[in-house]
Amino acid sequence: MKKVLMGNEAVAYSLFINGVNVAVGYPGTPSTEVIETLKDFQDDDFYVEWSTNEKVALEVAAGASLAGARTVAAMKQVGLNVAADPLLSLSVVGVEGGLIVFVADDPGPHSSQTEQDTRNFARFCNLPVFDPSSPKEAFELIKPAFEISEKYKLPVLFRMTTRVCHSNQSVEFELKREKRKIKGFRKKPEWVILPALSYKKHMELEQKLQDMKKELSVYNKVEGKGKIGIVTGGVSYFYVKEAIKGFEDLFSILKITVAHPLDEELILEFVKDKEILIFIEELDPVLEEEVKLLLFENGRIISTYGKRNGYVPFAGELDVDKVKGIFYKVLSDKRFLMKNTFTDVLQIPKRQAQLCAGCPHRNSFLIVKYATKGQDVIFTGDIGCYTLGFAKPISTTDTCLCMGASITMAQGLKITDGSKKVIAFIGDSTFFHSGITGLVNSYYNRHNITICILDNLTTGMTGFQPHPGTGKKIYGEEGRKVSIESIVKGIGVEKVLVIDPYSDFTQNVDKVREFLNNDQLGVIVFRRECANLKSREGYFKINQNCLKCKVCLNVTGCPAIDEDENGNIFIDSVLCKGCGLCKNFCPYYAIEKVMENE
Amino acid sequence: MNDIIIAGIGGQGNILLSRVICQLFMNRGFDVKSAENIGMSQRGGSVVSYIRVGDEVGPIVPDGKADILIGLEMSEAARNVNKINKDSVVVLNNKFVRPKNSDLKKQEILNLIESNISKFYILNAYDIALELDMPKAENITMLTLICKKEIFPFSKEEIMTALKLVLSPQMYEMNKILVEKIYEKY
C-alpha cells in the first residue's frame, strides 16, 4: 500500500514490520509519534508502553533485549541525556536482541532547551548512528539498524531531526510483520559489568567499530562529478540538491547516512579530485571535523568551508535559501542568488505562545501570584505546557532548566537567598519523570520551599499521553494509579494541600496565602483536567456593562479574550472553555455565562 | 502546482488540511512531501504547513517558490509572503485575528497582497463554517471552496475520497455533509 507517513510514523511502521517486540519511550517533541503510532499496532509478541522517563525506558528495553527481543527506546535529544547513564554502560555490556535507540534532534530549536547533536553522542559512546534524510529513507533503514545491532551485539542509535521526524512523505510498503522467535534470557558472566571486564569489552568495542565500517558505508552515497565537493547528511542533503539545481555539473555530493563510524576509504576516494569541500550539516560540525582530521592524517591539503570557518551557521536550522547563501558566499558568484520577490514586506508582529484558553494552569499560576502579592518571591519553572507561565501577563516563572529542575533549583536558591520565598512549579508527568528525587532531597535536607504540582491528569504538551498519575496505560487500559499526595506524604512531607484551580478564586487565594504563611516545606497539588480533554458546559460573553477597561485581558492573557479594531472587548465563543477565570477580575460585572444550548 | 503553503493559527485545522491536500495529490499518483511545526503550545500560535509535490525535494518550500498560499488567517498569510512571488495564487480566508499587543489592521494586509499579487481571492470560509454550524471546519470549508472555484484542480468526488482516507469515520460523515452543502449553496 501507499500512504503518506510522517517521519516518526514511517519509523514506527518499519519497526513493527521488522518485528520489534518491545517499544518503550517517554514523550517529547519531536519524537512522540514513534510510540504514539506503534501503540496502534497489536500482536501477541509485541509490547508497548510509556515509561516514567527515558532512563527507565532504555533500561526496560535493555532487559528485554538481553532476553533476545527486538526493542526500541524512543526519546528526544534532551531525553537522551537522562538515558545517558544506561546507554554508555550498554555500549560496553552489549545487547542480545536488536536494540534501537531512537533519538529526535531539534535544530532550530523548535521545542527544546538545547540544540545538541546526537551524532556527537554516538562518537561519545562509541556506537553506530543512522541519520536518514527523509521519512522514506528512515523507513528503509530500520531493517539494517536491527541487523547491525544483532550482528555486533551493540545498541544502534537512530537519529533524526525535526524536519525528518515531522515531515510527511508518500511511502510504499507491505504491512507484513517479520515474526522472530525470542530465545529468552540466558545467563552469561558478561552481563555483569565489572571493571576488568569493562576494559576487555572496550577493546572489543573499538574493534567492532572498525569491523562494521565497510558494511555500514553502503548506506552512504556519492552523486555527481563536479570539482566542488559537498559533504552533507540528514535533511540537509535535500537542501543541497535543491540549491544546486541547474548547476549540478559544478558539484558532487557525498551524502553521509551513517555518521559514525565513518568509512575513511570512501571519503578519501571522494576528495581525490576535488578543488574545494563545503560541509552542509545542521547542529554540530561532526562530518566536518571527522573529514578534516582524515585529510590531515593523510597529508591532503584542500580548502574547506563549513562551520569552523564561519561559512555555515552554528546555530539554527538550515533551509534551501540558507544553503544557497552559503554557496554564494563560498563561490562569490551571483548566479546562485534568488530573485528578490517581495519588496514592501509588512512586519507582522510575533504571536507569543500562550497557555490555552481555559487552561487550569493559568488559574493556578494566578492564584499563587495573587496569594504572594507584595512579597519577594522567586518562582522556579519546569518543562511542559506550564513553561508558558513565564509569558506575560502571567509572569510567574523565573527559571527553567530541564525536567525536574524546578524543585531542585528552588532548593539551591533557598540556600543562597533564604530571605525570599521560593516556589517551584512542576507538572504531573514531570513530577513522576524526575521530580520525586528532588522532593526527597528537599525533605531530607530540610529545604523550606513550596512545590506546586500542576496536575492536569495528562501529559499535555506532547499530546495527552497517560502517566503513572493517571493510572491508565498506553491503550487506556487499567494500570495502577500512583497517587501524588501519597508519594508526597509517604516521603514525610506533612504540609499538603489539594486545590481545584477552577473553584472559587478568592477562596483559593486565601487558602494558598495561609498555606504559605510559615516558611516550611509544603506541597500544593492543583488538580483539574486539561481543558482540551473536557467538553465545556458553557462559555462566557461580555455584556453591555463593559467599560473597555481591559482588566480581563491584561490580567489573564487568555487567548479567548480579545479587542477588536474599535477597542471593543469580546470573548471568542468558539475558543472560550467556560472556566470563568476572567469573571473574577471584571470590576463592572460585564462578563456573564452562557450555557451551551442557549 | 508543486509547492503549497498553508498559513494560519493553531486550532484552525491547518495540519489536517495539509494531510488532506497531500492525499488529494497522492490519489492522482504523485509523490508528496509535507512539513509543519508541531509542539510548543500551538493553540493560538502561528502554524504553517508546506506541501511539496515531488520526491527529490526537501520538506521546506524555499523563498519565492510557493505556487499557492492558502491563508486560514490573514496576518499569518502576510507573515509568509516571502514564500510567494508575483505569479503565485493567494487565497485568503476572510478571518483576521490580530496578534495580541499589536495595532496591525486588516486593511494593511489586504493592501500588501493586492498591490503585489494579481491572482488573489478572499473566501468567507469562517462565516460559512459558522453558518453550517461547524465552526471548527474552517479548513475543509476552505478546501472545498478552493476546489469549487477551480483554483485547485480537484473534483468534489476527489475531495470525498481523500477525506475518507484521512478522517475517522465519524469525522468523515460530518465533513461529507459539509462539503455537499457547500457545493449546493455557495
Coordinates of C-alpha atoms in Angstrom, one line a residue, chain A residues 85-531:
Chain A
D85 CA 23.8 6.6 32.1
P86 CA 22.5 3.2 30.9
L87 CA 23.4 4.0 27.3
L88 CA 27.1 4.4 27.9
S89 CA 27.2 1.3 30.0
L90 CA 25.2 -0.6 27.5
S91 CA 27.7 0.2 24.8
V92 CA 30.2 -1.7 26.9
V93 CA 27.9 -4.5 28.1
G94 CA 26.3 -5.0 24.7
V95 CA 22.9 -6.4 23.8
E96 CA 21.3 -9.6 22.5
G97 CA 18.2 -8.8 20.5
G98 CA 18.4 -5.8 18.2
L99 CA 18.1 -2.6 20.3
I100 CA 17.5 0.7 18.5
V101 CA 17.7 3.9 20.5
F102 CA 15.6 6.3 18.5
V103 CA 16.5 10.0 19.2
A104 CA 15.0 13.1 17.7
D105 CA 17.2 16.1 17.5
D106 CA 15.7 19.6 17.2
P107 CA 17.8 22.1 15.1
G108 CA 16.2 25.5 15.4
P109 CA 15.3 24.6 18.1
H110 CA 11.5 24.4 17.6
S111 CA 10.5 23.0 21.0
S112 CA 13.6 22.2 23.0
Q113 CA 16.0 23.6 25.5
T114 CA 19.1 22.7 23.5
E115 CA 20.5 22.3 20.0
Q116 CA 22.6 19.3 20.9
D117 CA 23.6 16.7 18.3
T118 CA 23.1 13.0 18.9
R119 CA 25.7 12.2 16.3
N120 CA 28.2 13.6 18.8
F121 CA 26.6 11.3 21.4
A122 CA 27.3 8.4 19.1
R123 CA 31.0 9.4 18.9
F124 CA 31.0 9.8 22.7
C125 CA 29.6 6.4 23.5
N126 CA 31.2 4.5 20.5
L127 CA 28.0 3.5 18.8
P128 CA 26.9 3.5 15.2
V129 CA 24.4 6.1 14.2
F130 CA 22.0 6.3 11.3
D131 CA 21.0 9.7 10.1
P132 CA 18.2 9.4 7.5
S133 CA 17.2 12.3 5.2
S134 CA 13.6 11.6 4.7
P135 CA 10.7 9.6 6.0
K136 CA 11.1 7.1 3.1
E137 CA 14.8 6.6 3.9
A138 CA 14.0 6.3 7.6
F139 CA 11.6 3.5 6.8
E140 CA 14.2 1.7 4.8
L141 CA 17.0 2.0 7.4
I142 CA 15.2 0.4 10.3
K143 CA 15.9 -3.1 9.0
P144 CA 19.7 -2.7 8.6
A145 CA 19.7 -1.0 12.0
F146 CA 18.3 -4.0 13.7
E147 CA 20.6 -6.3 11.7
I148 CA 23.7 -4.4 12.6
S149 CA 22.7 -4.3 16.3
E150 CA 22.2 -8.0 16.3
K151 CA 25.3 -8.9 14.4
Y152 CA 27.6 -6.7 16.5
K153 CA 25.6 -7.1 19.7
L154 CA 25.5 -3.3 20.2
P155 CA 22.7 -0.8 20.6
V156 CA 22.3 1.3 17.4
L157 CA 21.4 5.0 17.5
F158 CA 18.8 6.1 15.1
R159 CA 18.9 9.8 14.9
M160 CA 16.5 12.0 13.1
T161 CA 15.9 15.8 13.1
T162 CA 12.7 17.7 13.4
R163 CA 12.3 18.2 9.6
V164 CA 12.6 14.5 9.1
C165 CA 10.5 13.5 12.1
H166 CA 7.8 15.9 11.4
S167 CA 7.8 16.0 7.6
N168 CA 5.5 13.7 5.7
Q169 CA 6.1 11.7 2.6
S170 CA 4.4 9.1 0.5
V171 CA 5.8 5.7 1.3
E172 CA 5.1 2.4 -0.4
F173 CA 5.2 -0.8 1.7
E174 CA 3.6 -4.1 2.5
L175 CA 2.2 -4.3 6.1
K176 CA 3.6 -7.7 6.9
R177 CA 5.4 -8.4 10.1
E178 CA 8.5 -10.4 10.4
K179 CA 8.0 -12.9 13.1
R180 CA 11.0 -13.9 15.1
K181 CA 11.5 -16.5 17.9
I182 CA 12.6 -15.0 21.2
K183 CA 15.1 -17.2 22.9
G184 CA 14.6 -16.0 26.4
F185 CA 17.3 -14.9 28.8
R186 CA 20.4 -17.0 29.1
K187 CA 22.8 -16.3 32.0
K188 CA 26.2 -15.2 30.9
P189 CA 29.0 -13.7 33.0
E190 CA 29.4 -10.9 30.5
W191 CA 26.0 -9.4 31.5
V192 CA 27.6 -8.3 34.8
I193 CA 29.8 -5.4 34.1
L194 CA 32.9 -5.4 36.4
P195 CA 35.9 -3.1 35.8
A196 CA 38.2 -5.9 34.5
L197 CA 35.5 -7.0 32.0
S198 CA 34.9 -3.4 31.0
Y199 CA 38.5 -3.0 29.9
K200 CA 38.3 -6.1 27.8
K201 CA 34.9 -5.1 26.3
H202 CA 36.2 -1.6 25.5
M203 CA 38.9 -3.2 23.3
E204 CA 36.2 -5.3 21.6
L205 CA 34.0 -2.3 21.1
E206 CA 36.8 -0.4 19.3
Q207 CA 37.4 -3.5 17.1
K208 CA 33.7 -3.8 16.3
L209 CA 33.5 -0.2 15.1
Q210 CA 36.4 -0.9 12.8
D211 CA 34.8 -4.1 11.5
M212 CA 31.4 -2.6 10.8
K213 CA 32.6 0.5 8.8
K214 CA 32.6 -1.1 5.3
E215 CA 29.2 -2.8 6.0
L216 CA 27.6 0.5 7.0
S217 CA 29.2 2.5 4.3
V218 CA 26.8 1.1 1.6
Y219 CA 24.2 3.4 3.0
N220 CA 26.3 6.5 2.2
K221 CA 26.3 7.6 -1.4
V222 CA 28.2 9.8 -3.9
E223 CA 26.4 11.8 -6.6
G224 CA 27.8 13.9 -9.4
K225 CA 31.3 14.5 -10.8
G226 CA 31.8 18.3 -10.2
K227 CA 35.0 19.7 -8.7
I228 CA 33.2 21.3 -5.8
G229 CA 32.6 18.6 -3.2
I230 CA 29.7 18.9 -0.8
V231 CA 29.7 16.7 2.3
T232 CA 26.2 16.5 3.8
G233 CA 23.8 14.3 5.7
G234 CA 20.3 14.2 7.1
V235 CA 17.7 16.6 5.7
S236 CA 20.5 19.0 4.6
Y237 CA 21.1 16.6 1.7
F238 CA 17.8 17.7 0.1
Y239 CA 18.5 21.4 0.7
V240 CA 21.8 20.9 -1.1
K241 CA 20.1 19.1 -4.0
E242 CA 17.6 21.9 -4.5
A243 CA 20.2 24.7 -4.0
I244 CA 22.4 23.4 -6.8
K245 CA 19.6 22.8 -9.3
G246 CA 20.6 24.0 -12.7
F247 CA 24.3 23.9 -11.8
E248 CA 24.7 20.2 -11.0
D249 CA 27.8 19.9 -13.2
L250 CA 29.8 22.0 -10.9
F251 CA 29.2 19.9 -7.8
S252 CA 29.4 16.5 -6.4
I253 CA 27.7 15.3 -3.2
L254 CA 28.9 12.9 -0.6
K255 CA 25.8 12.0 1.4
I256 CA 26.7 10.5 4.8
T257 CA 23.9 8.4 6.1
V258 CA 25.9 6.6 8.8
A259 CA 27.7 9.4 10.6
H260 CA 29.6 7.2 12.9
P261 CA 31.8 5.2 12.4
L262 CA 32.8 6.8 9.1
D263 CA 34.3 4.9 6.2
E264 CA 37.7 6.6 5.6
E265 CA 38.2 4.9 2.2
L266 CA 35.0 6.3 0.8
I267 CA 35.9 9.8 2.0
L268 CA 39.4 9.7 0.6
E269 CA 38.2 8.5 -2.7
F270 CA 35.6 11.3 -2.8
V271 CA 38.0 14.1 -2.1
K272 CA 40.6 12.8 -4.6
D273 CA 39.8 15.2 -7.4
K274 CA 38.0 18.0 -5.5
E275 CA 39.1 21.6 -5.6
I276 CA 37.2 22.6 -2.5
L277 CA 35.0 21.0 0.1
I278 CA 31.8 22.5 1.6
F279 CA 30.2 21.0 4.6
I280 CA 26.5 21.4 4.9
E281 CA 25.1 19.9 8.1
E282 CA 22.9 21.1 10.9
L283 CA 23.8 21.3 14.6
D284 CA 27.5 20.2 15.3
P285 CA 30.2 20.1 12.7
V286 CA 30.5 16.3 13.1
L287 CA 31.2 15.4 9.4
E288 CA 33.4 18.5 9.0
E289 CA 35.7 17.6 11.9
E290 CA 35.9 13.9 11.0
V291 CA 36.7 14.6 7.4
K292 CA 39.2 17.3 8.2
L293 CA 41.0 15.1 10.6
L294 CA 41.2 12.4 8.0
L295 CA 42.6 14.9 5.4
F296 CA 45.3 15.9 7.8
E297 CA 46.2 12.3 8.7
N298 CA 46.5 11.6 5.0
G299 CA 48.6 14.6 4.2
R300 CA 45.9 16.2 2.0
I301 CA 45.6 19.9 1.8
I302 CA 42.3 21.2 0.4
S303 CA 40.2 24.3 1.0
T304 CA 37.3 23.6 3.2
Y305 CA 34.2 25.7 4.1
G306 CA 31.9 24.9 7.0
K307 CA 31.0 25.9 10.5
R308 CA 34.6 26.0 11.7
N309 CA 35.5 28.9 9.5
G310 CA 32.2 30.7 9.7
Y311 CA 30.6 29.9 6.4
V312 CA 27.8 27.8 7.9
P313 CA 26.0 29.0 10.9
F314 CA 26.5 27.0 14.2
A315 CA 23.0 27.7 15.5
G316 CA 19.6 27.2 14.0
E317 CA 18.3 25.0 11.2
L318 CA 19.2 25.2 7.6
D319 CA 17.0 25.5 4.5
V320 CA 17.4 25.8 0.8
D321 CA 17.8 29.6 0.9
K322 CA 20.4 29.5 3.6
V323 CA 22.3 26.8 1.7
K324 CA 22.2 28.8 -1.5
G325 CA 23.5 31.8 0.5
I326 CA 26.4 29.7 1.7
F327 CA 27.3 28.5 -1.8
Y328 CA 27.1 32.1 -3.0
K329 CA 29.4 33.3 -0.2
V330 CA 31.9 30.5 -1.0
L331 CA 31.8 30.9 -4.7
S332 CA 31.3 34.7 -4.7
D333 CA 29.2 34.4 -7.8
K334 CA 25.8 36.0 -8.3
R335 CA 24.3 33.2 -10.3
F336 CA 23.1 31.4 -7.1
L337 CA 21.2 34.4 -5.8
M338 CA 17.4 34.2 -5.8
K339 CA 15.5 37.0 -7.5
N340 CA 14.0 39.1 -4.8
T341 CA 10.3 38.7 -5.0
F342 CA 8.7 40.9 -2.4
T343 CA 9.8 44.5 -1.7
D344 CA 7.4 46.1 0.8
V345 CA 7.0 43.2 3.2
L346 CA 4.9 44.0 6.2
Q347 CA 6.4 43.3 9.6
I348 CA 3.8 41.0 11.2
P349 CA 4.1 41.1 15.0
K350 CA 5.1 37.7 16.5
R351 CA 2.3 35.7 18.2
Q352 CA 3.5 35.0 21.6
A353 CA 2.9 31.4 22.8
Q354 CA 0.2 31.3 25.5
L355 CA -1.4 28.8 27.8
C356 CA -4.6 27.6 26.0
A357 CA -8.0 29.2 26.7
G358 CA -9.4 27.6 29.8
C359 CA -6.0 26.0 30.8
P360 CA -6.3 25.3 34.5
H361 CA -2.6 26.2 34.9
R362 CA -3.5 29.8 34.2
N363 CA -5.8 29.8 37.2
S364 CA -3.2 28.1 39.4
F365 CA -0.4 30.5 38.4
L366 CA -2.7 33.5 39.1
I367 CA -3.9 32.1 42.4
V368 CA -0.3 31.8 43.6
K369 CA 0.6 35.2 42.1
Y370 CA -2.2 36.9 44.0
A371 CA -1.5 35.0 47.2
T372 CA 2.0 36.2 47.2
K373 CA 1.3 39.8 46.0
G374 CA 3.7 42.3 47.6
Q375 CA 6.1 39.6 48.8
D376 CA 9.6 38.9 47.5
V377 CA 9.2 35.6 45.8
I378 CA 11.2 33.5 43.3
F379 CA 9.2 31.2 41.0
T380 CA 11.1 28.3 39.5
G381 CA 9.5 26.6 36.5
D382 CA 9.8 23.3 34.6
I383 CA 9.4 21.6 31.3
G384 CA 5.9 21.3 29.9
C385 CA 2.9 23.4 28.8
Y386 CA 3.3 25.3 32.0
T387 CA 6.7 26.6 30.9
L388 CA 4.5 29.2 29.4
G389 CA 3.9 30.6 32.9
F390 CA 6.8 32.8 32.0
A391 CA 4.8 34.6 29.3
K392 CA 3.2 38.0 30.0
P393 CA 0.9 38.7 31.7
I394 CA 1.1 35.5 33.9
S395 CA 4.9 36.1 34.5
T396 CA 5.2 33.6 37.3
T397 CA 8.2 31.6 36.0
D398 CA 11.7 33.0 36.7
T399 CA 13.8 29.9 35.8
C400 CA 13.5 26.8 33.6
L401 CA 16.3 24.4 33.0
C402 CA 15.4 20.8 32.4
M403 CA 12.9 18.1 33.5
G404 CA 12.5 18.1 37.3
A405 CA 14.9 21.0 37.9
S406 CA 12.2 23.4 39.3
I407 CA 12.2 21.6 42.6
T408 CA 16.0 21.2 42.9
M409 CA 16.9 24.7 41.7
A410 CA 14.4 26.1 44.1
Q411 CA 16.4 24.4 46.9
G412 CA 19.7 26.0 45.6
L413 CA 18.0 29.4 45.5
K414 CA 16.6 29.0 49.0
I415 CA 20.1 28.1 50.4
T416 CA 21.6 31.2 49.0
D417 CA 18.8 33.7 49.0
G418 CA 16.9 32.4 52.1
S419 CA 15.0 35.6 52.9
K420 CA 12.9 35.1 49.8
K421 CA 10.1 32.7 49.4
V422 CA 10.8 30.2 46.7
I423 CA 8.0 28.4 44.9
A424 CA 8.5 25.7 42.4
F425 CA 6.0 24.7 39.7
I426 CA 6.1 21.3 38.1
G427 CA 3.6 19.3 36.1
D428 CA 2.3 15.8 36.9
S429 CA 4.1 13.8 34.3
T430 CA 7.3 15.8 35.0
F431 CA 6.9 15.1 38.7
F432 CA 7.0 11.4 38.0
H433 CA 9.7 11.8 35.4
S434 CA 12.3 13.4 37.7
G435 CA 10.6 15.5 40.3
I436 CA 10.3 12.8 43.0
T437 CA 14.1 12.6 43.8
G438 CA 14.2 16.4 44.1
L439 CA 11.3 16.3 46.6
V440 CA 13.1 13.6 48.6
N441 CA 16.2 15.8 48.7
S442 CA 14.2 18.9 49.9
Y443 CA 12.6 16.8 52.7
Y444 CA 15.9 15.1 53.7
N445 CA 17.9 18.3 53.7
R446 CA 15.2 20.5 55.2
H447 CA 14.9 22.9 52.3
N448 CA 11.9 25.1 53.1
I449 CA 10.4 25.6 49.7
T450 CA 6.9 25.3 48.4
I451 CA 6.2 22.9 45.5
C452 CA 3.2 23.4 43.3
I453 CA 2.3 20.3 41.3
L454 CA 0.1 21.4 38.4
D455 CA -1.8 18.2 37.8
N456 CA -3.8 18.3 34.7
L457 CA -4.1 14.5 34.6
T458 CA -2.2 14.1 31.4
T459 CA 1.0 14.9 29.5
G460 CA -0.4 18.0 27.8
M461 CA 2.3 19.4 25.7
T462 CA 3.1 16.3 23.7
G463 CA -0.5 15.3 23.0
F464 CA -2.1 13.8 26.1
Q465 CA -0.1 10.7 26.9
P466 CA -1.0 8.9 30.1
H467 CA 1.4 8.6 33.0
P468 CA 1.6 6.9 36.5
G469 CA -0.7 9.5 38.0
T470 CA -3.5 8.8 35.5
G471 CA -3.4 5.1 36.3
K472 CA -4.2 4.4 32.7
K473 CA -1.7 2.6 30.5
I474 CA -0.9 3.3 26.9
Y475 CA -4.1 1.9 25.4
G476 CA -6.2 3.4 28.1
E477 CA -6.4 0.1 29.9
E478 CA -6.1 0.0 33.7
G479 CA -2.6 0.2 35.1
R480 CA -2.1 1.1 38.7
K481 CA -2.7 4.6 39.7
V482 CA 0.1 6.3 41.6
S483 CA -1.2 9.0 43.9
I484 CA 0.8 12.2 44.0
E485 CA -0.4 13.0 47.5
S486 CA 0.5 9.6 48.8
I487 CA 4.0 9.9 47.5
V488 CA 4.4 13.3 49.0
K489 CA 3.1 12.2 52.4
G490 CA 5.0 8.9 52.1
I491 CA 8.2 10.8 51.9
G492 CA 7.3 12.6 55.1
V493 CA 6.0 16.0 53.9
E494 CA 3.2 17.0 56.3
K495 CA 2.0 20.2 54.7
V496 CA 0.0 19.1 51.7
L497 CA -2.9 21.0 50.1
V498 CA -5.1 19.9 47.2
I499 CA -6.9 22.6 45.3
D500 CA -9.2 22.7 42.3
P501 CA -8.0 25.7 40.4
Y502 CA -11.4 26.2 38.7
S503 CA -13.1 26.6 42.1
D504 CA -13.7 30.0 43.8
F505 CA -10.7 32.2 43.0
T506 CA -10.8 34.4 46.1
Q507 CA -11.1 31.4 48.5
N508 CA -8.3 29.7 46.7
V509 CA -6.1 32.8 47.0
D510 CA -6.8 32.9 50.8
K511 CA -6.1 29.2 51.2
V512 CA -2.8 29.5 49.4
R513 CA -1.8 32.7 51.3
E514 CA -2.4 31.0 54.6
F515 CA -0.5 27.9 53.4
L516 CA 2.5 30.0 52.5
N517 CA 2.4 31.8 55.8
N518 CA 5.0 29.8 57.6
D519 CA 8.2 29.1 55.7
Q520 CA 8.4 25.4 55.7
L521 CA 8.4 22.6 53.1
G522 CA 5.0 22.3 51.6
V523 CA 3.3 20.8 48.6
I524 CA 0.2 22.2 46.8
V525 CA -1.4 19.9 44.3
F526 CA -3.5 22.0 41.8
R527 CA -5.7 19.4 40.2
R528 CA -8.0 19.9 37.2
E529 CA -8.2 18.0 33.9
C530 CA -6.6 19.6 30.9
A531 CA -9.1 22.0 29.2

